[in-house]
Amino acid sequence: MELPFPLRKYHKRHTFWNWDRYGIIFESEEHREEIYQQYIYSTNCELCGIEYPNSLDRKIDHEHILTKPNFRNIVCSKCNSHKKDKKRRPNNTGEEFIFKCKDKTYTQGFCFRIRISRNGINPFDTRRKTMEDAIIVRDKFIKENPGVYT
């Protein structure tokens, strides 16, 4: 069977190193080898079925639990980045997608930034003076654009 994408030199070593770095745990070395073989021959996302446009779009989906084997699927970037258990960058407000940031254009010296991104693109990035206003704007955007964050 032919590989769907060419592999660069030391691909296996580099891939295993990345999996370790991201906390992916396998049942055994044999299981890790088996998943690697599935991974390099994978052509479609196991969740949405789309064909991978390139080798960088393949991802290993795993539970973010680091105490037991946590591999789930081989998926596309989009499916991997929109899993509900994905660890997201912590913010300083406790509200999802809302960050408090310094901004001298506001009289209080700061504002609340609402930033929602998908696949590295920020379809929504705005600022509000109060946390209450930011929550209202965020909730309205999510309600009106359900496909942006699932």
CSV table of N, CA and C in Angstrom, one decimal:
chain,number,residue,atom,x,y,z
A,1,MET,N,0.8,-1.2,0.0
A,1,MET,CA,0.0,0.0,0.0
A,1,MET,C,0.9,1.2,0.0
A,2,GLU,N,0.6,2.2,-0.9
A,2,GLU,CA,1.4,3.4,-1.0
A,2,GLU,C,1.0,4.5,0.0
A,3,LEU,N,2.0,5.2,0.6
A,3,LEU,CA,1.7,6.2,1.5
A,3,LEU,C,1.0,7.4,0.8
A,4,PRO,N,0.0,8.0,1.5
A,4,PRO,CA,-0.7,9.1,0.9
A,4,PRO,C,0.1,10.4,0.8
A,5,PHE,N,1.1,10.5,1.7
A,5,PHE,CA,2.0,11.7,1.7
A,5,PHE,C,3.4,11.3,1.9
A,6,PRO,N,4.4,12.0,1.3
A,6,PRO,CA,5.8,11.6,1.5
A,6,PRO,C,6.1,11.9,3.0
A,7,LEU,N,7.0,11.0,3.5
A,7,LEU,CA,7.5,11.2,4.9
A,7,LEU,C,8.9,11.8,4.8
A,8,ARG,N,9.1,12.8,5.7
A,8,ARG,CA,10.5,13.3,5.7
A,8,ARG,C,11.4,12.4,6.5
A,9,LYS,N,12.7,12.7,6.4
A,9,LYS,CA,13.7,11.9,7.2
A,9,LYS,C,13.4,12.0,8.7
A,10,TYR,N,13.5,10.9,9.4
A,10,TYR,CA,13.3,10.8,10.8
A,10,TYR,C,11.8,11.1,11.2
A,11,HIS,N,10.9,10.9,10.3
A,11,HIS,CA,9.5,11.2,10.6
A,11,HIS,C,8.9,10.5,11.8
A,12,LYS,N,9.3,9.2,11.9
A,12,LYS,CA,8.7,8.4,13.0
A,12,LYS,C,9.3,8.9,14.3
A,13,ARG,N,10.6,9.1,14.4
A,13,ARG,CA,11.2,9.6,15.6
A,13,ARG,C,10.6,11.0,16.0
A,14,HIS,N,10.4,11.9,15.1
A,14,HIS,CA,9.9,13.2,15.3
A,14,HIS,C,8.4,13.1,15.8
A,15,THR,N,7.6,12.2,15.1
A,15,THR,CA,6.2,12.0,15.5
A,15,THR,C,6.1,11.5,16.9
A,16,PHE,N,6.9,10.4,17.2
A,16,PHE,CA,6.8,9.9,18.6
A,16,PHE,C,7.2,10.9,19.6
A,17,TRP,N,8.2,11.8,19.3
A,17,TRP,CA,8.6,12.8,20.2
A,17,TRP,C,7.5,13.8,20.5
A,18,ASN,N,6.8,14.2,19.4
A,18,ASN,CA,5.6,15.1,19.5
A,18,ASN,C,4.5,14.5,20.3
A,19,TRP,N,4.2,13.2,20.1
A,19,TRP,CA,3.1,12.5,20.8
A,19,TRP,C,3.5,12.5,22.3
A,20,ASP,N,4.7,12.2,22.6
A,20,ASP,CA,5.2,12.3,24.0
A,20,ASP,C,5.0,13.7,24.6
A,21,ARG,N,5.4,14.7,23.9
A,21,ARG,CA,5.4,16.0,24.3
A,21,ARG,C,3.9,16.5,24.6
A,22,TYR,N,3.0,16.0,23.8
A,22,TYR,CA,1.6,16.4,24.0
A,22,TYR,C,0.9,15.5,25.0
A,23,GLY,N,1.6,14.5,25.6
A,23,GLY,CA,1.0,13.7,26.6
A,23,GLY,C,0.1,12.6,26.1
A,24,ILE,N,0.4,12.1,24.9
A,24,ILE,CA,-0.4,11.0,24.4
A,24,ILE,C,0.2,9.7,24.9
A,25,ILE,N,-0.7,8.9,25.6
A,25,ILE,CA,-0.3,7.7,26.2
A,25,ILE,C,-0.9,6.5,25.5
A,26,PHE,N,-0.1,5.5,25.2
A,26,PHE,CA,-0.5,4.3,24.5
A,26,PHE,C,-0.5,3.1,25.5
A,27,GLU,N,-1.3,2.1,25.1
A,27,GLU,CA,-1.3,0.9,26.0
A,27,GLU,C,0.0,0.2,26.1
A,28,SER,N,0.8,0.2,25.0
A,28,SER,CA,2.1,-0.5,24.9
A,28,SER,C,2.9,0.1,23.7
A,29,GLU,N,4.1,-0.3,23.6
A,29,GLU,CA,4.9,0.0,22.5
A,29,GLU,C,4.3,-0.5,21.2
A,30,GLU,N,3.8,-1.7,21.3
A,30,GLU,CA,3.1,-2.3,20.1
A,30,GLU,C,1.9,-1.5,19.7
A,31,HIS,N,1.1,-1.1,20.6
A,31,HIS,CA,0.0,-0.2,20.3
A,31,HIS,C,0.4,1.1,19.7
A,32,ARG,N,1.5,1.7,20.2
A,32,ARG,CA,2.0,2.9,19.6
A,32,ARG,C,2.5,2.7,18.1
A,33,GLU,N,3.1,1.6,17.9
A,33,GLU,CA,3.5,1.2,16.5
A,33,GLU,C,2.3,1.0,15.6
A,34,GLU,N,1.3,0.4,16.1
A,34,GLU,CA,0.1,0.1,15.4
A,34,GLU,C,-0.6,1.4,15.0
A,35,ILE,N,-0.7,2.3,16.0
A,35,ILE,CA,-1.3,3.6,15.7
A,35,ILE,C,-0.5,4.4,14.7
A,36,TYR,N,0.8,4.4,14.8
A,36,TYR,CA,1.7,5.1,13.9
A,36,TYR,C,1.4,4.6,12.5
A,37,GLN,N,1.3,3.3,12.3
A,37,GLN,CA,1.0,2.8,11.0
A,37,GLN,C,-0.3,3.2,10.4
A,38,GLN,N,-1.3,3.3,11.3
A,38,GLN,CA,-2.6,3.8,10.9
A,38,GLN,C,-2.5,5.3,10.6
A,39,TYR,N,-1.7,6.0,11.3
A,39,TYR,CA,-1.6,7.4,11.2
A,39,TYR,C,-0.9,7.8,9.8
A,40,ILE,N,0.2,7.1,9.5
A,40,ILE,CA,0.9,7.5,8.2
A,40,ILE,C,0.1,7.0,7.0
A,41,TYR,N,-0.8,6.1,7.1
A,41,TYR,CA,-1.6,5.6,6.0
A,41,TYR,C,-3.0,6.3,5.9
A,42,SER,N,-3.3,7.1,7.0
A,42,SER,CA,-4.7,7.7,7.1
A,42,SER,C,-4.8,8.8,6.0
A,43,THR,N,-6.0,8.7,5.3
A,43,THR,CA,-6.3,9.7,4.3
A,43,THR,C,-7.5,10.6,4.6
A,44,ASN,N,-8.3,10.1,5.6
A,44,ASN,CA,-9.6,10.8,5.9
A,44,ASN,C,-9.7,10.9,7.4
A,45,CYS,N,-10.3,12.0,7.9
A,45,CYS,CA,-10.6,12.2,9.3
A,45,CYS,C,-11.6,11.2,9.7
A,46,GLU,N,-11.4,10.6,10.9
A,46,GLU,CA,-12.3,9.5,11.4
A,46,GLU,C,-13.6,10.1,12.0
A,47,LEU,N,-13.6,11.4,12.2
A,47,LEU,CA,-14.9,12.0,12.7
A,47,LEU,C,-15.7,12.6,11.6
A,48,CYS,N,-15.2,13.5,10.8
A,48,CYS,CA,-16.0,14.2,9.8
A,48,CYS,C,-15.8,13.6,8.4
A,49,GLY,N,-14.8,12.7,8.2
A,49,GLY,CA,-14.6,12.1,6.9
A,49,GLY,C,-14.0,12.9,5.8
A,50,ILE,N,-13.6,14.1,6.1
A,50,ILE,CA,-13.0,14.9,5.0
A,50,ILE,C,-11.6,14.4,4.7
A,51,GLU,N,-11.2,14.5,3.5
A,51,GLU,CA,-9.9,14.0,3.0
A,51,GLU,C,-8.8,15.1,3.5
A,52,TYR,N,-7.7,14.6,4.0
A,52,TYR,CA,-6.7,15.5,4.5
A,52,TYR,C,-6.0,16.2,3.3
A,53,PRO,N,-5.9,17.5,3.2
A,53,PRO,CA,-5.3,18.2,2.1
A,53,PRO,C,-3.8,18.0,2.1
A,54,ASN,N,-3.2,17.8,3.3
A,54,ASN,CA,-1.8,17.5,3.4
A,54,ASN,C,-1.5,16.8,4.7
A,55,SER,N,-0.2,16.4,4.8
A,55,SER,CA,0.1,15.5,6.0
A,55,SER,C,0.1,16.3,7.3
A,56,LEU,N,0.2,17.6,7.3
A,56,LEU,CA,0.1,18.4,8.5
A,56,LEU,C,-1.3,18.6,9.0
A,57,ASP,N,-2.3,18.2,8.3
A,57,ASP,CA,-3.7,18.3,8.8
A,57,ASP,C,-4.1,17.1,9.6
A,58,ARG,N,-3.3,16.0,9.6
A,58,ARG,CA,-3.6,14.8,10.4
A,58,ARG,C,-3.2,15.1,11.9
A,59,LYS,N,-4.1,14.8,12.8
A,59,LYS,CA,-3.8,15.0,14.2
A,59,LYS,C,-4.2,13.7,15.0
A,60,ILE,N,-3.6,13.5,16.1
A,60,ILE,CA,-4.0,12.5,17.0
A,60,ILE,C,-4.9,13.1,18.1
A,61,ASP,N,-6.2,12.6,18.1
A,61,ASP,CA,-7.1,13.1,19.1
A,61,ASP,C,-6.9,12.2,20.4
A,62,HIS,N,-6.9,12.9,21.5
A,62,HIS,CA,-6.7,12.1,22.8
A,62,HIS,C,-7.4,12.8,23.9
A,63,GLU,N,-7.7,12.0,24.9
A,63,GLU,CA,-8.3,12.6,26.1
A,63,GLU,C,-7.2,13.4,26.8
A,64,HIS,N,-7.6,14.4,27.5
A,64,HIS,CA,-6.6,15.2,28.2
A,64,HIS,C,-6.5,14.7,29.7
A,65,ILE,N,-6.3,13.4,29.8
A,65,ILE,CA,-6.1,12.7,31.1
A,65,ILE,C,-4.8,12.1,30.9
A,66,LEU,N,-3.8,12.4,31.8
A,66,LEU,CA,-2.5,11.9,31.7
A,66,LEU,C,-2.1,10.7,32.6
A,67,THR,N,-3.2,10.0,33.0
A,67,THR,CA,-2.9,8.8,33.9
A,67,THR,C,-3.2,7.5,33.3
A,68,LYS,N,-3.7,7.5,32.1
A,68,LYS,CA,-4.1,6.2,31.5
A,68,LYS,C,-4.0,6.4,30.0
A,69,PRO,N,-4.0,5.2,29.2
A,69,PRO,CA,-4.0,5.4,27.8
A,69,PRO,C,-5.1,6.3,27.3
A,70,ASN,N,-4.8,7.3,26.4
A,70,ASN,CA,-5.7,8.3,26.1
A,70,ASN,C,-5.9,8.6,24.6
A,71,PHE,N,-5.4,7.7,23.7
A,71,PHE,CA,-5.6,7.9,22.3
A,71,PHE,C,-7.1,7.6,22.0
A,72,ARG,N,-7.7,8.5,21.0
A,72,ARG,CA,-9.1,8.3,20.6
A,72,ARG,C,-9.1,8.0,19.1
A,73,ASN,N,-8.7,9.0,18.3
A,73,ASN,CA,-8.9,8.9,16.9
A,73,ASN,C,-7.8,9.7,16.1
A,74,ILE,N,-7.7,9.4,14.8
A,74,ILE,CA,-6.9,10.2,13.9
A,74,ILE,C,-7.8,11.1,13.2
A,75,VAL,N,-7.6,12.4,13.4
A,75,VAL,CA,-8.6,13.4,13.0
A,75,VAL,C,-8.0,14.6,12.2
A,76,CYS,N,-8.8,15.4,11.6
A,76,CYS,CA,-8.3,16.6,10.9
A,76,CYS,C,-8.1,17.7,12.0
A,77,SER,N,-7.4,18.8,11.6
A,77,SER,CA,-7.1,19.9,12.5
A,77,SER,C,-8.4,20.5,13.0
A,78,LYS,N,-9.4,20.7,12.1
A,78,LYS,CA,-10.6,21.3,12.6
A,78,LYS,C,-11.3,20.5,13.7
A,79,CYS,N,-11.5,19.2,13.5
A,79,CYS,CA,-12.1,18.4,14.5
A,79,CYS,C,-11.3,18.4,15.8
A,80,ASN,N,-10.0,18.3,15.7
A,80,ASN,CA,-9.1,18.3,16.8
A,80,ASN,C,-9.2,19.6,17.6
A,81,SER,N,-9.3,20.7,17.0
A,81,SER,CA,-9.2,22.0,17.7
A,81,SER,C,-10.6,22.3,18.3
A,82,HIS,N,-11.7,21.6,17.9
A,82,HIS,CA,-13.0,22.0,18.4
A,82,HIS,C,-13.6,21.0,19.4
A,83,LYS,N,-12.7,20.1,19.9
A,83,LYS,CA,-13.2,19.2,20.9
A,83,LYS,C,-13.5,19.9,22.2
A,84,LYS,N,-14.5,19.6,22.9
A,84,LYS,CA,-14.9,20.3,24.1
A,84,LYS,C,-13.9,20.1,25.3
A,85,ASP,N,-13.1,19.0,25.3
A,85,ASP,CA,-12.2,18.8,26.4
A,85,ASP,C,-10.8,19.4,26.1
A,86,LYS,N,-10.7,20.0,24.9
A,86,LYS,CA,-9.4,20.6,24.6
A,86,LYS,C,-8.9,21.6,25.6
A,87,LYS,N,-7.7,21.5,26.0
A,87,LYS,CA,-7.2,22.6,26.9
A,87,LYS,C,-7.0,23.8,26.2
A,88,ARG,N,-7.6,24.9,26.6
A,88,ARG,CA,-7.5,26.2,26.0
A,88,ARG,C,-6.6,27.1,26.8
A,89,ARG,N,-6.0,28.0,26.2
A,89,ARG,CA,-5.2,29.0,26.9
A,89,ARG,C,-6.1,29.6,28.0
A,90,PRO,N,-5.5,29.6,29.2
A,90,PRO,CA,-6.3,30.2,30.3
A,90,PRO,C,-6.4,31.7,30.1
A,91,ASN,N,-7.6,32.3,30.6
A,91,ASN,CA,-7.7,33.7,30.5
A,91,ASN,C,-7.7,34.3,31.9
A,92,ASN,N,-7.8,35.6,32.0
A,92,ASN,CA,-7.7,36.2,33.3
A,92,ASN,C,-9.1,36.7,33.8
A,93,THR,N,-10.2,36.2,33.2
A,93,THR,CA,-11.5,36.7,33.6
A,93,THR,C,-12.4,35.5,34.1
A,94,GLY,N,-12.0,34.3,33.7
A,94,GLY,CA,-12.9,33.2,34.0
A,94,GLY,C,-14.0,33.0,33.0
A,95,GLU,N,-14.1,33.9,32.1
A,95,GLU,CA,-15.1,33.8,31.0
A,95,GLU,C,-14.5,33.3,29.7
A,96,GLU,N,-15.1,32.4,29.1
A,96,GLU,CA,-14.6,31.8,27.8
A,96,GLU,C,-14.6,32.9,26.8
A,97,PHE,N,-13.4,33.1,26.1
A,97,PHE,CA,-13.2,34.0,25.0
A,97,PHE,C,-13.1,35.4,25.4
A,98,ILE,N,-13.1,35.8,26.7
A,98,ILE,CA,-13.0,37.1,27.1
A,98,ILE,C,-11.7,37.3,28.0
A,99,PHE,N,-10.9,38.3,27.6
A,99,PHE,CA,-9.7,38.6,28.3
A,99,PHE,C,-9.7,40.1,28.8
A,100,LYS,N,-9.1,40.3,29.9
A,100,LYS,CA,-8.9,41.7,30.4
A,100,LYS,C,-7.5,42.1,29.9
A,101,CYS,N,-7.4,43.2,29.2
A,101,CYS,CA,-6.2,43.7,28.7
A,101,CYS,C,-6.0,45.2,28.9
A,102,LYS,N,-4.7,45.6,29.0
A,102,LYS,CA,-4.4,47.0,29.2
A,102,LYS,C,-4.8,47.7,27.9
A,103,ASP,N,-5.4,48.9,28.1
A,103,ASP,CA,-5.7,49.7,26.9
A,103,ASP,C,-5.9,51.1,27.4
A,104,LYS,N,-5.0,52.0,27.1
A,104,LYS,CA,-5.0,53.4,27.6
A,104,LYS,C,-6.1,54.2,26.9
A,105,THR,N,-6.7,53.7,25.8
A,105,THR,CA,-7.8,54.5,25.2
A,105,THR,C,-9.1,54.4,26.0
A,106,TYR,N,-9.1,53.6,27.0
A,106,TYR,CA,-10.3,53.5,27.9
A,106,TYR,C,-9.9,54.3,29.2
A,107,THR,N,-10.8,55.0,29.8
A,107,THR,CA,-10.5,55.8,31.0
A,107,THR,C,-10.0,55.0,32.1
A,108,GLN,N,-10.4,53.8,32.3
A,108,GLN,CA,-10.0,53.0,33.4
A,108,GLN,C,-8.6,52.3,33.1
A,109,GLY,N,-8.1,52.5,31.9
A,109,GLY,CA,-6.8,51.9,31.6
A,109,GLY,C,-6.8,50.5,31.1
A,110,PHE,N,-8.0,49.9,31.0
A,110,PHE,CA,-8.1,48.5,30.5
A,110,PHE,C,-9.4,48.3,29.8
A,111,CYS,N,-9.5,47.2,29.1
A,111,CYS,CA,-10.8,46.8,28.5
A,111,CYS,C,-11.0,45.3,28.5
A,112,PHE,N,-12.1,44.9,28.1
A,112,PHE,CA,-12.3,43.4,28.0
A,112,PHE,C,-12.4,43.1,26.5
A,113,ARG,N,-11.5,42.2,26.1
A,113,ARG,CA,-11.4,41.8,24.7
A,113,ARG,C,-12.1,40.5,24.5
A,114,ILE,N,-12.9,40.5,23.5
A,114,ILE,CA,-13.6,39.2,23.1
A,114,ILE,C,-13.0,38.7,21.8
A,115,ARG,N,-12.4,37.5,21.9
A,115,ARG,CA,-11.7,37.0,20.8
A,115,ARG,C,-12.1,35.6,20.5
A,116,ILE,N,-12.7,35.3,19.4
A,116,ILE,CA,-13.1,34.0,19.0
A,116,ILE,C,-12.4,33.6,17.7
A,117,SER,N,-11.7,32.5,17.8
A,117,SER,CA,-10.9,32.1,16.5
A,117,SER,C,-11.2,30.7,16.2
A,118,ARG,N,-11.0,30.4,14.9
A,118,ARG,CA,-11.2,29.1,14.4
A,118,ARG,C,-10.1,28.8,13.3
A,119,ASN,N,-9.4,27.7,13.5
A,119,ASN,CA,-8.3,27.3,12.5
A,119,ASN,C,-7.3,28.4,12.4
A,120,GLY,N,-7.0,29.1,13.5
A,120,GLY,CA,-6.0,30.2,13.4
A,120,GLY,C,-6.5,31.5,12.9
A,121,ILE,N,-7.7,31.6,12.5
A,121,ILE,CA,-8.3,32.8,12.0
A,121,ILE,C,-9.3,33.4,13.0
A,122,ASN,N,-9.2,34.7,13.2
A,122,ASN,CA,-10.1,35.4,14.2
A,122,ASN,C,-11.3,36.0,13.5
A,123,PRO,N,-12.4,35.3,13.4
A,123,PRO,CA,-13.5,35.9,12.8
A,123,PRO,C,-14.2,36.9,13.6
A,124,PHE,N,-13.9,36.9,14.9
A,124,PHE,CA,-14.5,37.9,15.8
A,124,PHE,C,-13.4,38.4,16.8
A,125,ASP,N,-13.1,39.7,16.8
A,125,ASP,CA,-12.2,40.2,17.7
A,125,ASP,C,-12.6,41.7,18.0
A,126,THR,N,-13.1,41.9,19.2
A,126,THR,CA,-13.6,43.3,19.5
A,126,THR,C,-13.3,43.5,21.0
A,127,ARG,N,-13.5,44.7,21.4
A,127,ARG,CA,-13.3,45.1,22.8
A,127,ARG,C,-14.5,45.9,23.4
A,128,ARG,N,-14.7,45.7,24.7
A,128,ARG,CA,-15.8,46.4,25.4
A,128,ARG,C,-15.2,47.0,26.7
A,129,LYS,N,-15.9,48.0,27.2
A,129,LYS,CA,-15.5,48.7,28.4
A,129,LYS,C,-15.7,47.9,29.7
A,130,THR,N,-16.9,47.2,29.7
A,130,THR,CA,-17.2,46.4,30.9
A,130,THR,C,-17.3,44.9,30.6
A,131,MET,N,-17.2,44.1,31.6
A,131,MET,CA,-17.3,42.7,31.5
A,131,MET,C,-18.7,42.3,31.1
A,132,GLU,N,-19.7,43.0,31.6
A,132,GLU,CA,-21.1,42.7,31.3
A,132,GLU,C,-21.4,42.9,29.8
A,133,ASP,N,-20.9,44.0,29.3
A,133,ASP,CA,-21.0,44.3,27.8
A,133,ASP,C,-20.3,43.2,27.0
A,134,ALA,N,-19.1,42.8,27.5
A,134,ALA,CA,-18.4,41.8,26.7
A,134,ALA,C,-19.1,40.5,26.7
A,135,ILE,N,-19.7,40.1,27.8
A,135,ILE,CA,-20.5,38.8,27.8
A,135,ILE,C,-21.7,38.9,26.9
A,136,ILE,N,-22.4,40.0,26.9
A,136,ILE,CA,-23.5,40.2,26.0
A,136,ILE,C,-23.1,40.1,24.5
A,137,VAL,N,-22.0,40.7,24.2
A,137,VAL,CA,-21.5,40.7,22.8
A,137,VAL,C,-21.1,39.3,22.4
A,138,ARG,N,-20.3,38.7,23.3
A,138,ARG,CA,-19.8,37.3,23.0
A,138,ARG,C,-21.0,36.3,22.8
A,139,ASP,N,-22.0,36.4,23.7
A,139,ASP,CA,-23.1,35.5,23.6
A,139,ASP,C,-23.9,35.7,22.4
A,140,LYS,N,-24.1,37.0,22.0
A,140,LYS,CA,-24.8,37.3,20.8
A,140,LYS,C,-24.1,36.7,19.5
A,141,PHE,N,-22.8,36.9,19.5
A,141,PHE,CA,-22.0,36.4,18.4
A,141,PHE,C,-22.1,34.9,18.2
A,142,ILE,N,-22.0,34.2,19.4
A,142,ILE,CA,-22.0,32.7,19.3
A,142,ILE,C,-23.4,32.3,18.9
A,143,LYS,N,-24.5,32.9,19.4
A,143,LYS,CA,-25.8,32.6,19.0
A,143,LYS,C,-26.1,32.8,17.5
A,144,GLU,N,-25.6,33.9,17.0
A,144,GLU,CA,-25.8,34.2,15.6
A,144,GLU,C,-24.8,33.4,14.6
A,145,ASN,N,-23.8,32.9,15.2
A,145,ASN,CA,-22.8,32.1,14.3
A,145,ASN,C,-22.5,30.8,14.9
A,146,PRO,N,-23.4,29.9,15.0
A,146,PRO,CA,-23.2,28.6,15.7
A,146,PRO,C,-22.1,27.7,15.0
A,147,GLY,N,-21.8,27.9,13.8
A,147,GLY,CA,-20.8,27.1,13.1
A,147,GLY,C,-19.4,27.5,13.5
A,148,VAL,N,-19.2,28.7,14.1
A,148,VAL,CA,-17.8,29.2,14.3
A,148,VAL,C,-17.2,28.4,15.5
A,149,TYR,N,-18.0,28.1,16.5
A,149,TYR,CA,-17.4,27.3,17.6
A,149,TYR,C,-18.4,26.3,18.0
A,150,THR,N,-18.0,25.0,17.8
A,150,THR,CA,-18.9,23.9,18.1
A,150,THR,C,-18.3,23.0,19.2
